[in-house]
Amino acid sequence: MKKFVRTCAVVAAVAPAMHAAHAQSSITIFGTADGGVRYQTNANAAGGNKVFMGSNGWNSSNKIDIAGSENLGGGMEAHFLLENGFNLATGALDNTTNTLFQRQSFVGIKGGWGALDMGRQYTISHDFISDYDPFHFNYTSLIPLTQASSGTRFSNDLKYTGEFGNFKFELENSFGEAAGNFNNGSARGVGLQYYAGDLTVGASYNRRFVQVGATFRNENYYLTGAAYKFGNFALSGGYMIDTIEMPANIANTVTRNIFGGASYSFSDRVKLTGGFYKTAVSTDRAQSKNMSIVGLDYYLSKRTKLYVEADYNKYRRAVVTTLNTVGVGHQMAYTMGINHRF
């Protein structure tokens, strides 16, 4: 009887703590809905103009996120994120593979030592470029930095993120899962970022083993960048070089991206941003592409804004290639739309 009473007392003492811990679990649904209309010159080889709607978002991608976390006590937290992209005009999935959570899907744990996440997630270079890009990865379908972020996302990825004073350190390994060869299809990366008040500087490196034809090739990716903010004015930029190593009798494929720009907030409602992006590919017959873009945001609230932008693309050579998809010398375009975060 005494043992039973002691057991009941222990349960009565522990139950409130267990209930409190359980109450600190949470699930949140959020995302972005972005719709706009775009006018573009030289939209085909004949020089025809085009007016069309950005079903997948112009200022930002349309997406819906399901995120959850649980307080484990002792400064520890478990969390997950499932992120799906969608076509605003039709409601279809925003990908060609019919994958539900093609943007991100990972689970992890976090503590004073940092965070460890497993699943499909953004690359380290994508994490860092977001700080260096003047638009902070807005207009991702227009500017070249999404494609330049070492694959954008890695599947089967194990990523560590740690913050130590003014430094942020990231380390990742994406498993290729190829039988008989640990490297094929895999990727590894490391990055270090330094924060000193309004100044951010950093660099990252990724090594991937990508399939070119029937053979896997080494790909080396380097990124460095900086950002500085003083008052309502912000300045940022960076440099990237990506090299796919080919056999001795074939030239390596080298892609370089140089980018930079500035923004100014006139008030809490009005922000003007301008940027320049130069992409050069050694094996592309168009050789290079220069893009200048200016965007103006007007915030109706903290979650909803109207935007307009103008961009100009100049190609080194007017030939149809991967870099110059319609083979024209230049293109001018204007976009206007509405962006809502929920």
mmCIF file of C-alpha atoms in Angstrom, residues 27-323:
data_model
loop_
_atom_site.group_PDB
_atom_site.id
_atom_site.type_symbol
_atom_site.label_atom_id
_atom_site.label_comp_id
_atom_site.label_asym_id
_atom_site.label_seq_id
_atom_site.Cartn_x
_atom_site.Cartn_y
_atom_site.Cartn_z
ATOM 1 C CA ILE A 27 2.578 22.939 -35.733
ATOM 2 C CA THR A 28 2.397 25.964 -38.035
ATOM 3 C CA ILE A 29 1.115 26.309 -41.602
ATOM 4 C CA PHE A 30 2.430 29.262 -43.595
ATOM 5 C CA GLY A 31 3.534 30.194 -47.095
ATOM 6 C CA THR A 32 3.418 32.668 -49.973
ATOM 7 C CA ALA A 33 0.934 33.471 -52.736
ATOM 8 C CA ASP A 34 2.372 35.605 -55.546
ATOM 9 C CA GLY A 35 0.670 36.650 -58.767
ATOM 10 C CA GLY A 36 1.840 39.060 -61.440
ATOM 11 C CA VAL A 37 1.808 40.049 -65.096
ATOM 12 C CA ARG A 38 4.973 40.392 -67.189
ATOM 13 C CA TYR A 39 5.658 42.134 -70.510
ATOM 14 C CA GLN A 40 8.807 41.032 -72.358
ATOM 15 C CA THR A 41 10.413 42.127 -75.617
ATOM 16 C CA ASN A 42 12.243 39.730 -77.973
ATOM 17 C CA ALA A 43 10.441 36.794 -76.397
ATOM 18 C CA ASN A 44 11.160 34.644 -79.440
ATOM 19 C CA ALA A 45 13.737 34.487 -82.221
ATOM 20 C CA ALA A 46 11.525 36.578 -84.524
ATOM 21 C CA GLY A 47 11.583 39.476 -82.051
ATOM 22 C CA GLY A 48 7.980 39.073 -80.907
ATOM 23 C CA ASN A 49 6.832 40.592 -77.621
ATOM 24 C CA LYS A 50 4.892 38.686 -74.978
ATOM 25 C CA VAL A 51 2.503 39.406 -72.094
ATOM 26 C CA PHE A 52 1.997 36.586 -69.594
ATOM 27 C CA MET A 53 1.169 35.770 -65.984
ATOM 28 C CA GLY A 54 3.688 34.296 -63.559
ATOM 29 C CA SER A 55 1.785 31.270 -62.335
ATOM 30 C CA ASN A 56 4.697 30.177 -60.134
ATOM 31 C CA GLY A 57 5.365 33.639 -58.732
ATOM 32 C CA TRP A 58 7.574 36.504 -59.879
ATOM 33 C CA ASN A 59 8.659 38.288 -56.720
ATOM 34 C CA SER A 60 8.784 35.003 -54.802
ATOM 35 C CA SER A 61 7.811 31.404 -55.418
ATOM 36 C CA ASN A 62 4.349 30.183 -54.480
ATOM 37 C CA LYS A 63 4.672 27.703 -51.640
ATOM 38 C CA ILE A 64 3.002 26.262 -48.571
ATOM 39 C CA ASP A 65 4.938 25.083 -45.517
ATOM 40 C CA ILE A 66 4.065 22.802 -42.626
ATOM 41 C CA ALA A 67 6.507 23.264 -39.747
ATOM 42 C CA GLY A 68 6.537 21.713 -36.303
ATOM 43 C CA SER A 69 8.672 21.813 -33.187
ATOM 44 C CA GLU A 70 8.740 20.296 -29.724
ATOM 45 C CA ASN A 71 10.546 21.548 -26.648
ATOM 46 C CA LEU A 72 12.478 18.552 -25.308
ATOM 47 C CA GLY A 73 13.732 20.376 -22.239
ATOM 48 C CA GLY A 74 17.290 21.222 -21.280
ATOM 49 C CA GLY A 75 17.574 23.640 -24.187
ATOM 50 C CA MET A 76 16.848 20.897 -26.743
ATOM 51 C CA GLU A 77 14.281 21.089 -29.548
ATOM 52 C CA ALA A 78 13.009 18.663 -32.196
ATOM 53 C CA HIS A 79 11.618 20.130 -35.404
ATOM 54 C CA PHE A 80 10.549 19.375 -38.971
ATOM 55 C CA LEU A 81 9.629 21.221 -42.175
ATOM 56 C CA LEU A 82 7.604 20.102 -45.200
ATOM 57 C CA GLU A 83 7.513 22.595 -48.089
ATOM 58 C CA ASN A 84 5.515 22.310 -51.301
ATOM 59 C CA GLY A 85 5.598 24.592 -54.341
ATOM 60 C CA PHE A 86 2.455 25.134 -56.395
ATOM 61 C CA ASN A 87 1.215 26.838 -59.543
ATOM 62 C CA LEU A 88 -1.065 29.703 -58.512
ATOM 63 C CA ALA A 89 -3.016 29.814 -61.768
ATOM 64 C CA THR A 90 -3.878 26.106 -61.955
ATOM 65 C CA GLY A 91 -3.219 24.689 -58.486
ATOM 66 C CA ALA A 92 -0.824 22.119 -59.958
ATOM 67 C CA LEU A 93 2.418 21.063 -58.303
ATOM 68 C CA ASP A 94 5.300 23.363 -59.220
ATOM 69 C CA ASN A 95 7.586 20.629 -60.567
ATOM 70 C CA THR A 96 7.802 18.095 -63.351
ATOM 71 C CA THR A 97 8.324 15.028 -61.132
ATOM 72 C CA ASN A 98 4.921 15.059 -59.370
ATOM 73 C CA THR A 99 6.713 15.279 -56.011
ATOM 74 C CA LEU A 100 4.600 16.620 -53.156
ATOM 75 C CA PHE A 101 7.314 18.195 -50.997
ATOM 76 C CA GLN A 102 9.903 18.890 -53.701
ATOM 77 C CA ARG A 103 11.107 22.147 -52.128
ATOM 78 C CA GLN A 104 12.096 20.916 -48.657
ATOM 79 C CA SER A 105 11.339 17.999 -46.349
ATOM 80 C CA PHE A 106 13.548 17.464 -43.325
ATOM 81 C CA VAL A 107 13.553 16.635 -39.624
ATOM 82 C CA GLY A 108 16.140 17.650 -37.069
ATOM 83 C CA ILE A 109 17.194 18.386 -33.545
ATOM 84 C CA LYS A 110 18.623 21.578 -32.067
ATOM 85 C CA GLY A 111 20.489 22.507 -28.904
ATOM 86 C CA GLY A 112 23.186 24.787 -27.556
ATOM 87 C CA TRP A 113 25.692 22.891 -29.700
ATOM 88 C CA GLY A 114 23.845 23.727 -32.929
ATOM 89 C CA ALA A 115 21.322 21.975 -35.196
ATOM 90 C CA LEU A 116 21.431 18.720 -37.124
ATOM 91 C CA ASP A 117 18.884 18.253 -39.953
ATOM 92 C CA MET A 118 18.238 15.276 -42.251
ATOM 93 C CA GLY A 119 16.277 15.158 -45.499
ATOM 94 C CA ARG A 120 15.833 17.382 -48.545
ATOM 95 C CA GLN A 121 17.029 20.904 -47.817
ATOM 96 C CA TYR A 122 18.754 23.964 -49.238
ATOM 97 C CA THR A 123 22.469 23.819 -49.984
ATOM 98 C CA ILE A 124 24.939 25.803 -47.874
ATOM 99 C CA SER A 125 25.634 28.088 -50.818
ATOM 100 C CA HIS A 126 21.905 28.850 -51.092
ATOM 101 C CA ASP A 127 21.827 29.715 -47.384
ATOM 102 C CA PHE A 128 24.737 32.147 -47.801
ATOM 103 C CA ILE A 129 23.749 33.723 -51.141
ATOM 104 C CA SER A 130 20.480 34.793 -49.541
ATOM 105 C CA ASP A 131 22.512 37.257 -47.437
ATOM 106 C CA TYR A 132 24.665 38.505 -50.346
ATOM 107 C CA ASP A 133 21.947 38.891 -52.992
ATOM 108 C CA PRO A 134 20.569 42.477 -53.073
ATOM 109 C CA PHE A 135 17.057 41.027 -53.538
ATOM 110 C CA HIS A 136 17.570 38.257 -50.925
ATOM 111 C CA PHE A 137 16.325 35.624 -53.360
ATOM 112 C CA ASN A 138 13.288 37.536 -54.559
ATOM 113 C CA TYR A 139 12.678 37.379 -58.334
ATOM 114 C CA THR A 140 14.251 33.922 -58.263
ATOM 115 C CA SER A 141 12.734 32.997 -61.644
ATOM 116 C CA LEU A 142 14.475 35.995 -63.227
ATOM 117 C CA ILE A 143 17.881 36.373 -61.605
ATOM 118 C CA PRO A 144 20.478 33.588 -62.098
ATOM 119 C CA LEU A 145 21.443 32.962 -58.468
ATOM 120 C CA THR A 146 19.038 30.109 -57.730
ATOM 121 C CA GLN A 147 20.636 28.005 -60.454
ATOM 122 C CA ALA A 148 24.052 29.166 -59.235
ATOM 123 C CA SER A 149 23.653 27.888 -55.670
ATOM 124 C CA SER A 150 25.335 24.499 -56.212
ATOM 125 C CA GLY A 151 22.177 22.608 -57.091
ATOM 126 C CA THR A 152 19.862 24.733 -54.911
ATOM 127 C CA ARG A 153 18.740 21.740 -52.813
ATOM 128 C CA PHE A 154 20.244 18.384 -51.894
ATOM 129 C CA SER A 155 18.195 15.255 -51.283
ATOM 130 C CA ASN A 156 19.378 12.700 -48.715
ATOM 131 C CA ASP A 157 21.230 15.556 -47.030
ATOM 132 C CA LEU A 158 22.698 15.627 -43.532
ATOM 133 C CA LYS A 159 23.451 19.217 -42.493
ATOM 134 C CA TYR A 160 24.984 20.675 -39.347
ATOM 135 C CA THR A 161 24.572 24.368 -38.438
ATOM 136 C CA GLY A 162 26.335 25.918 -35.466
ATOM 137 C CA GLU A 163 26.530 29.498 -34.221
ATOM 138 C CA PHE A 164 29.533 30.467 -32.127
ATOM 139 C CA GLY A 165 29.667 34.110 -31.128
ATOM 140 C CA ASN A 166 29.780 36.145 -34.345
ATOM 141 C CA PHE A 167 30.382 33.078 -36.508
ATOM 142 C CA LYS A 168 28.000 30.667 -38.232
ATOM 143 C CA PHE A 169 29.425 27.350 -39.389
ATOM 144 C CA GLU A 170 27.657 24.906 -41.724
ATOM 145 C CA LEU A 171 28.683 21.413 -42.783
ATOM 146 C CA GLU A 172 26.732 18.996 -44.993
ATOM 147 C CA ASN A 173 26.859 15.645 -46.745
ATOM 148 C CA SER A 174 24.354 14.494 -49.356
ATOM 149 C CA PHE A 175 24.419 10.725 -49.768
ATOM 150 C CA GLY A 176 24.517 9.523 -53.368
ATOM 151 C CA GLU A 177 23.102 6.132 -52.366
ATOM 152 C CA ALA A 178 24.756 4.432 -55.367
ATOM 153 C CA ALA A 179 25.594 0.792 -54.763
ATOM 154 C CA GLY A 180 29.293 0.062 -55.129
ATOM 155 C CA ASN A 181 30.427 3.697 -55.176
ATOM 156 C CA PHE A 182 30.107 6.049 -52.197
ATOM 157 C CA ASN A 183 30.843 9.173 -54.286
ATOM 158 C CA ASN A 184 28.512 8.834 -57.287
ATOM 159 C CA GLY A 185 25.628 11.263 -56.946
ATOM 160 C CA SER A 186 26.845 12.563 -53.585
ATOM 161 C CA ALA A 187 27.793 16.073 -52.463
ATOM 162 C CA ARG A 188 29.672 17.635 -49.547
ATOM 163 C CA GLY A 189 29.950 21.199 -48.402
ATOM 164 C CA VAL A 190 31.327 23.545 -45.782
ATOM 165 C CA GLY A 191 30.687 27.232 -45.110
ATOM 166 C CA LEU A 192 31.671 29.930 -42.633
ATOM 167 C CA GLN A 193 29.893 33.231 -42.119
ATOM 168 C CA TYR A 194 30.969 36.168 -39.908
ATOM 169 C CA TYR A 195 28.574 38.765 -38.502
ATOM 170 C CA ALA A 196 29.947 42.047 -37.130
ATOM 171 C CA GLY A 197 27.013 44.319 -36.430
ATOM 172 C CA ASP A 198 25.698 45.446 -39.811
ATOM 173 C CA LEU A 199 28.506 43.683 -41.721
ATOM 174 C CA THR A 200 28.227 40.097 -43.003
ATOM 175 C CA VAL A 201 31.051 38.289 -44.826
ATOM 176 C CA GLY A 202 31.564 34.640 -45.628
ATOM 177 C CA ALA A 203 32.483 31.870 -48.018
ATOM 178 C CA SER A 204 31.428 28.323 -48.839
ATOM 179 C CA TYR A 205 32.695 25.317 -50.779
ATOM 180 C CA ASN A 206 30.788 22.388 -52.276
ATOM 181 C CA ARG A 207 32.116 19.315 -54.024
ATOM 182 C CA ARG A 208 29.579 17.331 -56.007
ATOM 183 C CA PHE A 209 29.853 14.193 -58.090
ATOM 184 C CA VAL A 210 27.407 14.840 -60.920
ATOM 185 C CA GLN A 211 26.401 12.647 -63.835
ATOM 186 C CA VAL A 212 27.487 13.912 -67.253
ATOM 187 C CA GLY A 213 26.257 11.476 -69.877
ATOM 188 C CA ALA A 214 26.986 7.990 -68.519
ATOM 189 C CA THR A 215 29.889 9.109 -66.297
ATOM 190 C CA PHE A 216 30.063 10.867 -62.936
ATOM 191 C CA ARG A 217 32.331 13.926 -62.859
ATOM 192 C CA ASN A 218 33.834 16.000 -60.056
ATOM 193 C CA GLU A 219 32.291 19.437 -59.644
ATOM 194 C CA ASN A 220 33.935 22.089 -57.459
ATOM 195 C CA TYR A 221 31.964 25.120 -56.333
ATOM 196 C CA TYR A 222 33.304 28.206 -54.530
ATOM 197 C CA LEU A 223 31.336 31.191 -53.231
ATOM 198 C CA THR A 224 32.324 34.346 -51.400
ATOM 199 C CA GLY A 225 30.275 37.428 -50.593
ATOM 200 C CA ALA A 226 29.584 40.328 -48.282
ATOM 201 C CA ALA A 227 26.711 42.559 -47.195
ATOM 202 C CA TYR A 228 26.626 45.816 -45.264
ATOM 203 C CA LYS A 229 23.724 47.854 -43.963
ATOM 204 C CA PHE A 230 23.829 51.405 -42.639
ATOM 205 C CA GLY A 231 20.556 53.021 -41.743
ATOM 206 C CA ASN A 232 18.020 52.566 -44.512
ATOM 207 C CA PHE A 233 20.697 51.779 -47.106
ATOM 208 C CA ALA A 234 22.069 48.278 -47.801
ATOM 209 C CA LEU A 235 24.877 47.137 -50.090
ATOM 210 C CA SER A 236 25.793 43.544 -50.995
ATOM 211 C CA GLY A 237 27.423 41.321 -53.602
ATOM 212 C CA GLY A 238 29.426 38.196 -54.278
ATOM 213 C CA TYR A 239 31.372 35.961 -56.648
ATOM 214 C CA MET A 240 30.887 32.317 -57.575
ATOM 215 C CA ILE A 241 32.873 29.886 -59.706
ATOM 216 C CA ASP A 242 31.707 26.364 -60.530
ATOM 217 C CA THR A 243 33.904 23.871 -62.422
ATOM 218 C CA ILE A 244 32.884 20.469 -63.781
ATOM 219 C CA GLU A 245 36.045 18.455 -64.451
ATOM 220 C CA MET A 246 36.026 16.704 -67.827
ATOM 221 C CA PRO A 247 38.487 14.215 -69.416
ATOM 222 C CA ALA A 248 41.859 15.552 -70.589
ATOM 223 C CA ASN A 249 40.726 15.884 -74.225
ATOM 224 C CA ILE A 250 37.561 17.848 -73.322
ATOM 225 C CA ALA A 251 37.489 21.349 -71.858
ATOM 226 C CA ASN A 252 36.145 21.748 -68.335
ATOM 227 C CA THR A 253 32.784 23.468 -67.950
ATOM 228 C CA VAL A 254 33.398 26.633 -65.912
ATOM 229 C CA THR A 255 30.512 28.867 -64.808
ATOM 230 C CA ARG A 256 31.172 32.235 -63.179
ATOM 231 C CA ASN A 257 28.640 34.542 -61.550
ATOM 232 C CA ILE A 258 29.407 38.069 -60.367
ATOM 233 C CA PHE A 259 26.582 39.960 -58.684
ATOM 234 C CA GLY A 260 25.955 43.018 -56.559
ATOM 235 C CA GLY A 261 23.565 45.830 -55.818
ATOM 236 C CA ALA A 262 21.951 48.073 -53.266
ATOM 237 C CA SER A 263 18.609 48.860 -51.668
ATOM 238 C CA TYR A 264 17.098 51.854 -49.909
ATOM 239 C CA SER A 265 14.017 51.953 -47.689
ATOM 240 C CA PHE A 266 12.275 55.307 -48.037
ATOM 241 C CA SER A 267 9.862 54.298 -45.261
ATOM 242 C CA ASP A 268 8.320 51.191 -43.712
ATOM 243 C CA ARG A 269 6.146 50.931 -46.814
ATOM 244 C CA VAL A 270 8.453 51.777 -49.745
ATOM 245 C CA LYS A 271 11.686 50.022 -50.708
ATOM 246 C CA LEU A 272 13.782 50.386 -53.882
ATOM 247 C CA THR A 273 16.331 47.714 -54.896
ATOM 248 C CA GLY A 274 18.716 47.479 -57.832
ATOM 249 C CA GLY A 275 21.098 44.725 -58.878
ATOM 250 C CA PHE A 276 23.525 43.576 -61.563
ATOM 251 C CA TYR A 277 24.215 39.913 -62.410
ATOM 252 C CA LYS A 278 26.804 38.634 -64.874
ATOM 253 C CA THR A 279 26.880 34.952 -65.842
ATOM 254 C CA ALA A 280 29.614 33.483 -68.041
ATOM 255 C CA VAL A 281 29.793 29.823 -69.109
ATOM 256 C CA SER A 282 32.975 28.588 -70.808
ATOM 257 C CA THR A 283 31.234 25.958 -72.949
ATOM 258 C CA ASP A 284 28.130 27.981 -73.868
ATOM 259 C CA ARG A 285 28.214 29.503 -77.371
ATOM 260 C CA ALA A 286 26.395 32.621 -76.129
ATOM 261 C CA GLN A 287 29.397 33.053 -73.777
ATOM 262 C CA SER A 288 27.841 35.429 -71.240
ATOM 263 C CA LYS A 289 24.709 37.216 -70.072
ATOM 264 C CA ASN A 290 24.483 40.554 -68.239
ATOM 265 C CA MET A 291 21.322 41.360 -66.312
ATOM 266 C CA SER A 292 20.355 44.699 -64.751
ATOM 267 C CA ILE A 293 17.201 44.835 -62.630
ATOM 268 C CA VAL A 294 15.380 47.458 -60.545
ATOM 269 C CA GLY A 295 12.434 46.657 -58.269
ATOM 270 C CA LEU A 296 10.096 48.799 -56.183
ATOM 271 C CA ASP A 297 8.052 47.345 -53.296
ATOM 272 C CA TYR A 298 5.064 49.045 -51.705
ATOM 273 C CA TYR A 299 3.862 47.380 -48.505
ATOM 274 C CA LEU A 300 0.127 47.504 -47.848
ATOM 275 C CA SER A 301 0.826 45.668 -44.566
ATOM 276 C CA LYS A 302 3.583 43.546 -43.040
ATOM 277 C CA ARG A 303 2.332 40.559 -45.048
ATOM 278 C CA THR A 304 1.086 42.065 -48.302
ATOM 279 C CA LYS A 305 2.911 44.178 -50.857
ATOM 280 C CA LEU A 306 2.568 45.444 -54.398
ATOM 281 C CA TYR A 307 5.670 45.328 -56.594
ATOM 282 C CA VAL A 308 6.926 46.544 -59.958
ATOM 283 C CA GLU A 309 10.239 45.742 -61.616
ATOM 284 C CA ALA A 310 12.144 46.362 -64.840
ATOM 285 C CA ASP A 311 15.023 44.241 -66.116
ATOM 286 C CA TYR A 312 17.350 44.265 -69.108
ATOM 287 C CA ASN A 313 19.302 41.241 -70.367
ATOM 288 C CA LYS A 314 22.241 41.577 -72.755
ATOM 289 C CA TYR A 315 23.807 38.488 -74.360
ATOM 290 C CA ARG A 316 27.372 38.329 -75.650
ATOM 291 C CA ARG A 317 26.285 36.347 -78.721
ATOM 292 C CA ALA A 318 22.809 36.033 -80.254
ATOM 293 C CA VAL A 319 22.687 32.247 -80.628
ATOM 294 C CA VAL A 320 20.275 29.682 -79.175
ATOM 295 C CA THR A 321 21.957 28.023 -76.200
ATOM 296 C CA THR A 322 21.216 27.055 -72.619
ATOM 297 C CA LEU A 323 22.213 30.569 -71.530
#
